[in-house]
Amino acid sequence: MASYFNEEFETLPRAALEALQLKRLQAVLARVSANVPFYRNSLAQAGVKPQDIRSLADLQRLPFTTKQDMRDSYPYGLFAAPMEEIVRIHASSGTTGKPTVVGYTQQDIAVWTELMARSFVAAGAHKGDIIHNAYGYGLFTGGLGAHYGAEKLGASVIPISGGNTKRQIMIMQDFGSTVLTCTPSYSLYLAEEAAAEGVDIKTSKLRVGIFGAEPWSEAMRAEIEANLGLDAIDIYGLSEIMGPGVAIECIEAKQGLHIWEDHFIPEIINPETGQPVADGEKGELVITTITKQGIPLIRYRTRDITSIDRTPCVCGRTHGRIARLSGRSDDMLIIRGVNVFPSQIESILVRIEGVEPHYLLIVDRRDNLDTLEVQVEVNEGMFSDEIKVLQSLGRRIEKEIKDMLGVTSTVKLVEPKTIQRSEGKARRVQDNRNL
Amino acid sequence: MQVEQISIFIENKSGRLAEITRILGETGINIRALSLADTSDFGILRLIVNDVERAKVVLKEKGFTVNKTEVVAVEVPDKPGGLSTILQSLDRDRINVEYMYAFVERCGGNAVIIFRFDETDKAIASLAANGFTILAGERLYSM
Ligand SMILES: [Zn+2]
């Protein structure tokens, strides 16, 4: 029997859920057109008034909001509530230039806290659990988002944040942590480091791991569950929309992430045309926040690629499930018909090296076949005085890429600082194909 | 009884070896022994130098990936089959040699071979028990 944090809303029949979505959508549209000049203009340009939206299908008449719109409104331009009502500000790291800034009212924090608590319960956590929260605390939403939800649940939170892995392993054992929250690659790194210290993390009290903030795969889930001896649950969130807890897998099915549809309306669109795709088809996830006050977003292009399944789930929750994220729409490479995201290769490398690697993906086409070369800078941690060790490292990376992404690659080990860096950030992809 | 060796990762492109020897030469570091192992893509340069720490620092400053490894220097009897007797002795004790190379200078008329073992302590015990002469680092760096 599944347990819920808020049974009434988590199992609301679809018809009632959709009626609630429409009512809330109309309310948020009225709010943004009254309070946010950006939306007043974009709705006017699209020739739509809030009162024109009479069904959920009308959502498609509304213009999209993009990350660029958020940058252009830096820092507070999209806020719909006066600063006196904003109680918290977070920002996502800007890979180029300024970060994107989000503000939360007291009510936004309460909603986030509840959705995170719901997510913990869906993942199999409960009151009495000791939650080892290794997401970073700070401007990044991960740490504080999970923290508030865990407290609301009535669990004991260890706000360990990121870093200092040896100390993490000690505290995890001594404090009897039962739930781990961090990135999936960090969980594997923790297990490896623990093994190096002579600690078998499988024998710890950890029962559930809630992993997010980077794309991962079913193969990686199997590896994490085997190496850490816990149920590995996928969580999704992004600071623009809220933070962690936008969607989560239920432990009963581990088959797609329930997106909390009483607060968000998800759509899946073709990223090229902007047109909706059918349920089950892959496309870009677009989210409208229907209860947010600080910075409500209408049809926000997340750039995350997924599909949606609205069929009933064994856990009894009625909220649709998005498929495990398969990457970002803006840096996706198609290699021999397979979608490959640099972030996926990065997480494989992080896992193998235990450090942030410098790498470059070189895509080419020879004899009408796409080729992928992965250049990896050899750092001290992976270097050995023995040829066979370096060769097997290269083969291991090739195998992991093949197993996890289904793409054949050639790994080339290169000297440090040979991969070009621009503004301190490495260029990750060089596509030499003339398509 | 171990000797410190530094190893350096190099890509197989022209001039890298010259670059490393130039950097060490300009710093006044003497290369006592050298071995290069390579594949079609990359190589590993292994060096015995007279100032290990300093060599490591200057090479790292120049952006090279450098590691330090413990190896064993053994005197090889100056007679036919000298090396063979060492290898046979190691084999009897089931000690695996990862790689080996010759030292430039001779020691009292004998050749010196640098060995890299996977189980260094066990190898040293075996060599000593079988009467072979192992050279200490300080002796070797200053030879
Ligand atoms: Zn479910």
Coordinates of C-alpha atoms and ligand atoms in Angstrom, one line a residue:
Chain A
M1 CA 0.0 0.0 0.0
A2 CA 1.5 3.3 -1.1
S3 CA 1.7 6.1 1.4
Y4 CA 1.2 9.7 0.6
F5 CA 2.0 13.1 2.1
N6 CA -1.1 14.7 0.8
E7 CA -3.4 11.9 -0.3
E8 CA -6.3 14.1 -1.4
F9 CA -4.3 16.1 -3.9
E10 CA -1.8 13.4 -5.0
T11 CA -4.7 11.0 -6.0
L12 CA -7.2 13.6 -7.2
P13 CA -9.2 12.1 -10.1
R14 CA -7.9 13.5 -13.5
A15 CA -11.1 15.4 -14.2
A16 CA -10.9 17.3 -10.9
L17 CA -7.2 17.8 -11.3
E18 CA -7.7 19.3 -14.7
A19 CA -10.5 21.5 -13.5
L20 CA -8.2 22.8 -10.7
Q21 CA -5.4 23.4 -13.3
L22 CA -7.7 25.5 -15.5
K23 CA -8.9 27.6 -12.5
R24 CA -5.3 28.1 -11.3
L25 CA -4.1 28.9 -14.9
Q26 CA -6.7 31.6 -15.3
A27 CA -5.7 33.1 -11.9
V28 CA -2.0 33.1 -12.7
L29 CA -2.6 34.7 -16.1
A30 CA -4.6 37.5 -14.5
R31 CA -1.8 38.0 -12.0
V32 CA 1.0 38.2 -14.4
S33 CA -0.8 40.4 -16.9
A34 CA -1.6 42.8 -14.0
N35 CA 1.9 42.7 -12.4
V36 CA 4.6 41.8 -14.9
P37 CA 5.1 44.2 -17.9
F38 CA 6.9 41.4 -19.8
Y39 CA 3.8 39.3 -19.8
R40 CA 1.5 42.2 -20.4
N41 CA 3.5 42.8 -23.6
S42 CA 4.0 39.2 -24.7
L43 CA 0.2 38.4 -24.3
A44 CA -0.7 41.6 -26.2
Q45 CA 1.7 40.6 -29.0
A46 CA 0.2 37.2 -29.2
G47 CA -3.3 38.8 -29.2
V48 CA -4.5 36.8 -26.2
K49 CA -6.2 38.1 -23.1
P50 CA -6.3 36.0 -19.9
Q51 CA -10.1 35.7 -20.2
D52 CA -9.6 34.0 -23.6
I53 CA -8.2 31.0 -21.9
R54 CA -11.3 28.8 -21.4
S55 CA -9.8 25.3 -21.5
L56 CA -6.5 23.7 -21.0
A57 CA -6.2 23.3 -24.8
D58 CA -6.1 27.1 -25.0
L59 CA -2.8 27.0 -23.2
Q60 CA -1.2 26.5 -26.7
R61 CA -2.3 30.0 -27.7
L62 CA 0.1 31.5 -25.1
P63 CA 3.6 32.5 -26.0
F64 CA 6.6 30.7 -24.5
T65 CA 9.0 32.0 -21.9
T66 CA 12.7 31.2 -22.4
K67 CA 15.8 31.3 -20.4
Q68 CA 16.9 34.3 -22.5
D69 CA 13.7 36.2 -21.4
M70 CA 14.8 35.5 -17.8
R71 CA 18.3 36.8 -18.6
D72 CA 16.9 39.9 -20.2
S73 CA 14.8 40.6 -17.1
Y74 CA 17.8 40.2 -14.8
P75 CA 17.6 40.4 -11.9
Y76 CA 14.0 41.1 -10.8
G77 CA 12.1 41.9 -14.0
L78 CA 9.8 38.9 -14.1
F79 CA 8.9 39.1 -10.4
A80 CA 5.1 39.3 -9.9
A81 CA 5.2 40.1 -6.3
P82 CA 6.6 43.3 -4.6
M83 CA 10.0 42.8 -3.0
E84 CA 8.4 43.2 0.5
E85 CA 6.8 39.9 -0.1
I86 CA 9.8 38.1 -1.4
V87 CA 11.4 36.1 1.4
R88 CA 14.1 34.2 -0.5
I89 CA 16.2 34.6 -3.6
H90 CA 17.9 31.8 -5.4
A91 CA 19.9 31.9 -8.6
S92 CA 21.1 29.3 -11.1
S93 CA 24.7 29.3 -12.1
G94 CA 25.1 31.1 -15.4
T95 CA 27.3 29.2 -17.8
T96 CA 27.7 32.4 -19.7
G97 CA 27.4 35.8 -17.9
K98 CA 24.7 36.5 -15.5
P99 CA 22.8 33.9 -13.5
T100 CA 19.0 33.5 -13.7
V101 CA 17.3 34.8 -10.6
V102 CA 14.2 33.6 -8.9
G103 CA 12.3 35.0 -5.9
Y104 CA 9.9 33.2 -3.5
T105 CA 7.1 34.5 -1.4
Q106 CA 6.2 32.9 2.0
Q107 CA 3.5 30.9 0.1
D108 CA 6.0 29.8 -2.6
I109 CA 8.3 28.4 0.1
A110 CA 5.3 26.7 1.7
V111 CA 4.3 25.1 -1.6
W112 CA 7.9 24.0 -2.4
T113 CA 8.3 22.6 1.1
E114 CA 5.1 20.6 0.7
L115 CA 6.0 19.3 -2.8
M116 CA 9.4 18.3 -1.6
A117 CA 7.8 16.5 1.4
R118 CA 5.4 14.7 -1.0
S119 CA 8.5 13.8 -3.1
F120 CA 10.2 12.3 -0.1
V121 CA 7.2 10.1 0.7
A122 CA 6.8 9.0 -2.9
A123 CA 10.5 8.0 -2.8
G124 CA 9.8 5.8 0.3
A125 CA 11.1 8.1 3.0
H126 CA 9.1 8.8 6.2
K127 CA 9.0 10.6 9.5
G128 CA 11.9 9.2 11.6
D129 CA 14.3 8.9 8.7
I130 CA 17.7 10.5 9.0
I131 CA 18.2 12.4 5.8
H132 CA 21.8 12.9 4.7
N133 CA 21.4 16.0 2.5
A134 CA 24.5 16.3 0.4
Y135 CA 23.1 18.7 -2.2
G136 CA 24.9 22.0 -2.1
Y137 CA 23.4 24.7 0.2
G138 CA 23.4 28.3 -1.1
L139 CA 22.2 30.1 -4.2
F140 CA 21.7 26.7 -5.8
T141 CA 18.2 25.4 -4.9
G142 CA 19.1 21.7 -4.2
G143 CA 20.3 21.9 -0.6
L144 CA 17.6 24.2 0.9
G145 CA 14.8 22.7 -1.2
A146 CA 15.4 19.2 0.1
H147 CA 16.1 20.5 3.6
Y148 CA 12.8 22.2 4.1
G149 CA 10.9 19.3 2.7
A150 CA 12.7 16.9 4.9
E151 CA 11.9 18.9 8.0
K152 CA 8.2 19.2 7.0
L153 CA 8.1 15.5 6.7
G154 CA 9.3 15.2 10.3
A155 CA 12.6 13.5 9.3
S156 CA 15.9 14.4 10.9
V157 CA 18.0 16.4 8.4
I158 CA 21.8 16.4 8.3
P159 CA 22.6 19.5 6.3
I160 CA 26.0 18.2 5.3
S161 CA 26.0 19.9 1.9
G162 CA 28.6 19.0 -0.7
G163 CA 32.3 18.2 -0.4
N164 CA 34.7 16.6 2.2
T165 CA 33.8 13.1 1.2
K166 CA 35.7 11.4 4.0
R167 CA 33.8 13.3 6.6
Q168 CA 30.6 12.5 4.8
I169 CA 31.3 8.8 5.1
M170 CA 32.1 9.1 8.8
I171 CA 29.0 11.1 9.6
M172 CA 26.8 8.8 7.5
Q173 CA 28.0 5.8 9.5
D174 CA 28.1 7.5 12.9
F175 CA 24.7 9.3 12.6
G176 CA 23.0 6.3 11.0
S177 CA 21.8 8.1 7.8
T178 CA 18.9 6.2 6.2
V179 CA 18.2 8.5 3.2
L180 CA 20.8 10.0 0.9
T181 CA 20.1 13.1 -1.3
C182 CA 22.8 14.1 -3.8
T183 CA 23.7 13.8 -7.5
P184 CA 23.8 10.3 -8.9
S185 CA 27.5 10.5 -9.8
Y186 CA 28.4 11.7 -6.3
S187 CA 26.7 8.7 -4.8
L188 CA 28.9 6.4 -6.8
Y189 CA 31.9 8.5 -5.8
L190 CA 30.9 8.2 -2.2
A191 CA 30.7 4.4 -2.5
E192 CA 34.1 4.3 -4.1
E193 CA 35.8 6.5 -1.5
A194 CA 34.1 4.5 1.3
A195 CA 35.5 1.3 -0.2
A196 CA 39.0 2.9 -0.4
E197 CA 38.6 3.6 3.3
G198 CA 37.7 0.0 4.0
V199 CA 34.0 0.9 4.5
D200 CA 31.3 -1.1 2.7
I201 CA 28.6 1.4 2.3
K202 CA 26.1 -1.4 1.5
T203 CA 26.2 -2.4 5.1
S204 CA 25.2 1.1 6.2
K205 CA 21.7 2.0 7.2
L206 CA 21.0 3.8 3.9
R207 CA 17.7 2.6 2.5
V208 CA 16.7 5.2 -0.1
G209 CA 18.7 7.5 -2.3
I210 CA 17.1 10.5 -4.0
F211 CA 19.2 11.6 -6.9
G212 CA 18.9 14.5 -9.4
A213 CA 20.5 17.6 -10.8
E214 CA 22.1 15.8 -13.7
P215 CA 21.0 13.2 -16.3
W216 CA 21.5 9.6 -15.5
S217 CA 20.4 6.2 -16.8
E218 CA 18.9 2.9 -15.9
A219 CA 22.3 1.3 -16.1
M220 CA 23.6 3.8 -13.6
R221 CA 20.6 3.1 -11.3
A222 CA 21.5 -0.6 -11.3
E223 CA 25.1 0.2 -10.5
I224 CA 24.1 2.6 -7.7
E225 CA 21.6 0.2 -6.2
A226 CA 24.2 -2.6 -6.3
N227 CA 27.1 -0.5 -4.9
L228 CA 25.2 1.4 -2.2
G229 CA 22.5 -1.2 -1.3
L230 CA 19.5 1.2 -1.5
D231 CA 16.5 2.1 -3.7
A232 CA 17.7 4.8 -6.1
I233 CA 15.0 7.3 -6.9
D234 CA 15.1 9.9 -9.7
I235 CA 14.1 13.5 -8.8
Y236 CA 13.6 16.4 -11.1
G237 CA 13.5 20.1 -10.6
L238 CA 14.9 23.3 -11.9
S239 CA 15.4 26.6 -10.1
E240 CA 13.4 28.6 -12.7
I241 CA 10.3 26.6 -11.9
M242 CA 10.9 26.0 -8.2
G243 CA 13.9 23.8 -7.4
P244 CA 14.0 20.1 -6.6
G245 CA 10.7 18.4 -6.2
V246 CA 8.9 19.4 -9.4
A247 CA 8.7 15.7 -10.2
I248 CA 9.7 12.5 -8.6
E249 CA 9.6 8.7 -9.2
C250 CA 7.4 6.7 -6.8
I251 CA 9.3 3.8 -5.2
E252 CA 6.4 1.5 -6.1
A253 CA 6.9 1.8 -9.9
K254 CA 10.3 3.5 -10.5
Q255 CA 8.8 4.1 -13.9
G256 CA 8.7 7.8 -14.7
L257 CA 8.6 10.8 -12.5
H258 CA 5.2 12.1 -11.2
I259 CA 5.1 15.8 -11.9
W260 CA 2.9 17.6 -9.4
E261 CA 0.2 18.7 -11.7
D262 CA -1.8 20.7 -9.2
H263 CA 1.0 23.2 -9.2
F264 CA 2.6 22.8 -12.7
I265 CA 1.1 22.2 -16.1
P266 CA 3.5 20.1 -18.2
E267 CA 3.5 20.0 -22.0
I268 CA 5.8 18.2 -24.4
I269 CA 6.6 20.0 -27.6
N270 CA 8.7 19.5 -30.7
P271 CA 11.7 21.9 -29.9
E272 CA 12.0 22.8 -33.6
T273 CA 8.3 23.6 -34.4
G274 CA 7.0 24.5 -30.9
Q275 CA 4.0 22.2 -31.6
P276 CA 2.8 19.7 -29.0
V277 CA 3.7 16.0 -29.5
A278 CA 1.5 13.1 -28.4
D279 CA 1.8 11.4 -25.0
G280 CA 4.7 9.0 -25.0
E281 CA 6.6 10.9 -27.7
K282 CA 9.9 12.5 -26.9
G283 CA 10.2 16.3 -27.0
E284 CA 11.0 19.3 -24.9
L285 CA 9.3 19.8 -21.5
V286 CA 7.5 23.0 -21.2
I287 CA 6.1 24.0 -17.7
T288 CA 3.6 26.6 -16.6
T289 CA 3.7 27.3 -12.9
I290 CA 0.1 27.9 -11.8
T291 CA 0.4 28.7 -8.2
K292 CA 3.6 30.6 -8.0
Q293 CA 3.5 34.2 -6.7
G294 CA 7.2 35.4 -6.7
I295 CA 8.0 34.6 -10.3
P296 CA 5.3 32.7 -12.1
L297 CA 6.4 31.5 -15.5
I298 CA 4.1 30.8 -18.4
R299 CA 5.0 28.0 -20.8
Y300 CA 8.7 28.0 -19.7
R301 CA 11.0 26.2 -22.2
T302 CA 13.0 23.9 -19.8
R303 CA 15.1 22.6 -22.7
D304 CA 14.9 19.2 -21.0
I305 CA 14.0 16.3 -23.3
T306 CA 11.5 13.8 -22.0
S307 CA 8.0 12.3 -22.8
I308 CA 4.9 12.1 -20.7
D309 CA 2.7 9.2 -19.6
R310 CA -0.7 10.0 -18.2
T311 CA -1.9 6.4 -17.7
P312 CA -2.7 5.3 -14.2
C313 CA 0.3 4.3 -11.9
V314 CA 0.4 1.4 -9.5
C315 CA 1.1 3.8 -6.6
G316 CA -2.4 5.4 -7.1
R317 CA -1.1 8.9 -7.8
T318 CA -3.0 10.5 -10.7
H319 CA -0.3 13.0 -11.7
G320 CA 1.3 12.3 -15.1
R321 CA 4.8 10.8 -15.2
I322 CA 7.7 12.3 -17.2
A323 CA 10.3 9.9 -18.5
R324 CA 13.8 10.0 -17.1
L325 CA 15.4 13.1 -18.6
S326 CA 17.5 12.3 -21.6
G327 CA 19.4 15.6 -21.8
R328 CA 19.0 19.2 -22.9
S329 CA 17.6 20.2 -26.2
D330 CA 20.2 22.9 -26.8
D331 CA 23.4 20.8 -26.7
M332 CA 22.1 17.5 -28.0
L333 CA 24.3 15.7 -30.5
I334 CA 22.8 13.1 -32.8
I335 CA 25.5 10.5 -33.5
R336 CA 24.4 7.6 -35.8
G337 CA 20.8 8.4 -34.9
V338 CA 21.4 8.3 -31.2
N339 CA 20.8 11.3 -29.0
V340 CA 23.9 12.1 -27.0
F341 CA 24.3 14.9 -24.5
P342 CA 27.8 16.1 -23.4
S343 CA 26.4 16.0 -19.8
Q344 CA 25.9 12.3 -20.0
I345 CA 29.5 11.7 -21.1
E346 CA 30.6 14.1 -18.4
S347 CA 28.8 12.1 -15.7
I348 CA 30.4 8.9 -16.9
L349 CA 33.8 10.6 -16.7
V350 CA 33.1 12.0 -13.3
R351 CA 32.2 8.6 -12.1
I352 CA 35.3 7.0 -13.4
E353 CA 37.8 9.7 -12.4
G354 CA 36.1 11.0 -9.3
V355 CA 37.0 14.5 -10.4
E356 CA 35.6 17.0 -12.8
P357 CA 37.4 16.0 -16.0
H358 CA 38.4 18.2 -18.9
Y359 CA 37.1 16.6 -22.1
L360 CA 36.2 17.4 -25.6
L361 CA 33.9 15.5 -27.9
I362 CA 34.9 15.5 -31.5
V363 CA 32.3 14.4 -33.9
D364 CA 33.2 13.6 -37.5
R365 CA 31.8 11.7 -40.4
R366 CA 34.0 9.1 -42.2
D367 CA 32.6 6.9 -45.0
N368 CA 29.1 8.2 -44.2
L369 CA 29.4 7.0 -40.6
D370 CA 29.5 9.4 -37.7
T371 CA 32.5 9.0 -35.4
L372 CA 32.9 10.1 -31.9
E373 CA 36.3 10.8 -30.3
V374 CA 36.4 11.6 -26.6
Q375 CA 39.5 13.5 -25.7
V376 CA 40.2 13.3 -22.0
E377 CA 43.0 15.3 -20.3
V378 CA 45.0 13.0 -18.1
N379 CA 45.2 14.3 -14.5
E380 CA 47.2 13.0 -11.6
G381 CA 44.4 10.9 -10.2
M382 CA 44.1 8.8 -13.3
F383 CA 47.7 8.8 -14.4
S384 CA 49.8 5.7 -13.9
D385 CA 53.4 4.7 -14.8
E386 CA 52.0 1.6 -16.5
I387 CA 50.8 1.6 -20.1
K388 CA 48.2 -1.1 -19.5
V389 CA 46.5 0.9 -16.7
L390 CA 46.0 3.9 -19.0
Q391 CA 44.9 1.7 -21.8
S392 CA 42.3 -0.1 -19.7
L393 CA 41.1 3.3 -18.4
G394 CA 40.5 4.3 -22.1
R395 CA 38.7 1.0 -22.8
R396 CA 36.6 1.3 -19.6
I397 CA 35.4 4.8 -20.7
E398 CA 34.6 3.5 -24.2
K399 CA 32.6 0.6 -22.7
E400 CA 30.7 2.8 -20.3
I401 CA 29.7 5.1 -23.1
K402 CA 28.7 2.2 -25.2
D403 CA 26.7 0.6 -22.4
M404 CA 25.0 3.7 -21.2
L405 CA 24.5 5.7 -24.4
G406 CA 24.6 3.0 -27.1
V407 CA 27.3 4.8 -29.0
T408 CA 30.7 3.6 -30.1
S409 CA 33.5 6.0 -29.3
T410 CA 37.3 6.2 -29.3
V411 CA 38.9 7.6 -26.2
K412 CA 42.1 9.6 -26.6
L413 CA 44.1 10.5 -23.6
V414 CA 45.7 13.9 -23.9
E415 CA 48.1 16.1 -21.9
P416 CA 46.7 18.6 -19.4
K417 CA 45.6 22.0 -20.8
T418 CA 45.5 20.8 -24.4
I419 CA 41.8 21.3 -24.5
Q420 CA 40.9 24.8 -25.3
R421 CA 39.2 26.8 -22.6
S422 CA 37.3 29.9 -23.2
E423 CA 36.4 32.2 -20.3
G424 CA 37.6 29.5 -17.9
K425 CA 35.0 27.1 -19.2
A426 CA 36.0 24.4 -21.6
R427 CA 34.4 24.0 -25.0
R428 CA 32.9 20.6 -24.9
V429 CA 31.9 19.8 -28.5
Q430 CA 33.6 20.1 -31.8
D431 CA 31.4 18.9 -34.6
N432 CA 33.3 18.6 -37.9
R433 CA 30.5 17.1 -39.9
N434 CA 29.3 19.1 -42.8
L435 CA 25.7 18.3 -42.8
Chain B
M1 CA 65.6 0.1 -0.3
Q2 CA 63.3 1.7 -2.8
V3 CA 64.2 4.2 -5.4
E4 CA 61.8 7.0 -6.5
Q5 CA 61.0 7.3 -10.1
I6 CA 59.0 10.0 -11.7
S7 CA 56.7 9.2 -14.7
I8 CA 55.3 11.8 -17.1
F9 CA 52.4 11.5 -19.4
I10 CA 53.2 12.6 -23.0
E11 CA 51.2 12.6 -26.1
N12 CA 52.8 11.2 -29.2
K13 CA 53.7 14.4 -30.9
S14 CA 57.1 15.7 -31.8
G15 CA 59.2 17.7 -29.4
R16 CA 57.7 16.5 -26.1
L17 CA 60.7 14.5 -25.1
A18 CA 63.0 17.4 -26.0
E19 CA 60.8 19.8 -24.1
I20 CA 61.0 17.7 -20.9
T21 CA 64.8 17.2 -21.1
R22 CA 65.2 21.0 -21.8
I23 CA 63.1 21.9 -18.7
L24 CA 65.1 19.6 -16.5
G25 CA 68.4 20.7 -18.0
E26 CA 67.6 24.4 -17.4
T27 CA 66.7 23.6 -13.8
G28 CA 70.0 21.8 -13.3
I29 CA 68.4 18.4 -12.8
N30 CA 70.4 15.4 -14.0
I31 CA 68.6 12.5 -15.6
R32 CA 70.2 9.3 -14.3
A33 CA 68.1 6.8 -16.2
L34 CA 65.3 7.0 -18.7
S35 CA 62.7 4.7 -20.3
L36 CA 60.0 5.6 -22.7
A37 CA 57.0 3.3 -23.1
D38 CA 54.6 4.2 -25.8
T39 CA 51.5 3.3 -27.7
S40 CA 50.3 4.8 -31.0
D41 CA 48.6 7.7 -29.1
F42 CA 50.5 8.4 -26.0
G43 CA 53.6 7.5 -24.0
I44 CA 54.9 7.3 -20.5
L45 CA 58.3 8.7 -19.8
R46 CA 60.0 7.3 -16.7
L47 CA 62.9 9.0 -15.2
I48 CA 65.4 8.5 -12.3
V49 CA 66.7 12.0 -11.5
N50 CA 69.1 13.4 -8.9
D51 CA 66.3 15.7 -7.4
V52 CA 62.9 14.0 -7.5
E53 CA 60.9 16.6 -5.7
R54 CA 62.2 19.5 -7.7
A55 CA 61.8 17.7 -11.0
K56 CA 58.2 17.0 -10.1
V57 CA 57.5 20.6 -9.2
V58 CA 59.0 22.2 -12.3
L59 CA 57.3 19.7 -14.7
K60 CA 54.0 20.2 -13.0
E61 CA 54.5 24.0 -13.3
K62 CA 54.9 23.5 -17.0
G63 CA 51.6 21.7 -17.2
F64 CA 52.7 18.1 -17.3
T65 CA 51.0 15.3 -15.4
V66 CA 53.6 13.7 -13.2
N67 CA 53.5 10.8 -10.8
K68 CA 56.0 9.4 -8.4
T69 CA 56.5 5.6 -8.2
E70 CA 58.7 3.3 -6.1
V71 CA 61.0 1.1 -8.1
V72 CA 63.9 -1.1 -7.2
A73 CA 67.5 -0.8 -8.5
V74 CA 69.4 -4.1 -8.6
E75 CA 73.0 -4.7 -9.4
V76 CA 73.4 -7.3 -12.2
P77 CA 76.5 -9.5 -11.9
D78 CA 78.9 -8.7 -14.6
K79 CA 79.0 -12.1 -16.2
P80 CA 77.0 -13.9 -19.0
G81 CA 73.5 -14.7 -18.0
G82 CA 73.7 -12.1 -15.1
L83 CA 70.2 -10.7 -15.7
S84 CA 68.8 -14.1 -16.4
T85 CA 69.7 -15.3 -12.9
I86 CA 67.8 -12.4 -11.3
L87 CA 64.7 -13.0 -13.5
Q88 CA 64.7 -16.8 -12.8
S89 CA 65.0 -16.1 -9.1
L90 CA 62.1 -13.7 -9.1
D91 CA 60.1 -16.2 -11.2
R92 CA 60.7 -18.9 -8.6
D93 CA 59.2 -16.6 -5.9
R94 CA 56.3 -15.8 -8.2
I95 CA 57.1 -12.1 -8.4
N96 CA 55.8 -10.3 -11.3
V97 CA 57.9 -7.7 -13.1
E98 CA 55.8 -4.8 -14.5
Y99 CA 58.7 -3.4 -16.5
M100 CA 62.4 -2.8 -16.3
Y101 CA 65.1 -0.8 -17.9
A102 CA 68.8 -0.2 -17.6
F103 CA 70.6 2.5 -15.6
V104 CA 73.0 4.6 -17.5
E105 CA 76.0 4.4 -15.2
R106 CA 77.6 1.2 -14.0
C107 CA 78.2 0.5 -10.3
G108 CA 81.6 -0.9 -9.5
G109 CA 81.8 -2.6 -12.9
N110 CA 78.3 -4.1 -12.6
A111 CA 75.3 -3.0 -14.6
V112 CA 72.2 -1.6 -12.8
I113 CA 68.7 -2.5 -13.7
I114 CA 65.6 -0.6 -12.6
F115 CA 62.7 -2.9 -11.8
R116 CA 59.0 -2.0 -11.3
F117 CA 57.1 -4.7 -9.4
D118 CA 53.5 -4.9 -8.5
E119 CA 54.5 -6.1 -5.0
T120 CA 57.6 -4.1 -4.2
D121 CA 58.2 -5.2 -0.6
K122 CA 57.9 -8.9 -1.5
A123 CA 60.3 -8.4 -4.4
I124 CA 62.9 -6.7 -2.2
A125 CA 62.7 -9.5 0.3
S126 CA 63.1 -12.1 -2.4
L127 CA 66.0 -10.4 -4.0
A128 CA 67.8 -9.8 -0.7
A129 CA 67.2 -13.4 0.4
N130 CA 68.7 -14.6 -2.9
G131 CA 71.9 -12.6 -2.4
F132 CA 71.3 -9.8 -5.0
T133 CA 72.6 -6.3 -4.3
I134 CA 69.9 -3.7 -4.1
L135 CA 71.0 -0.1 -4.4
A136 CA 69.5 2.6 -2.2
G137 CA 68.0 5.8 -3.7
E138 CA 70.7 8.2 -2.3
R139 CA 73.4 6.1 -3.8
L140 CA 71.7 6.0 -7.2
Y141 CA 70.7 9.6 -7.5
S142 CA 74.3 10.7 -7.0
M143 CA 76.0 8.1 -9.2
Ligands
ZN1 ZN 3.6 6.1 -9.2

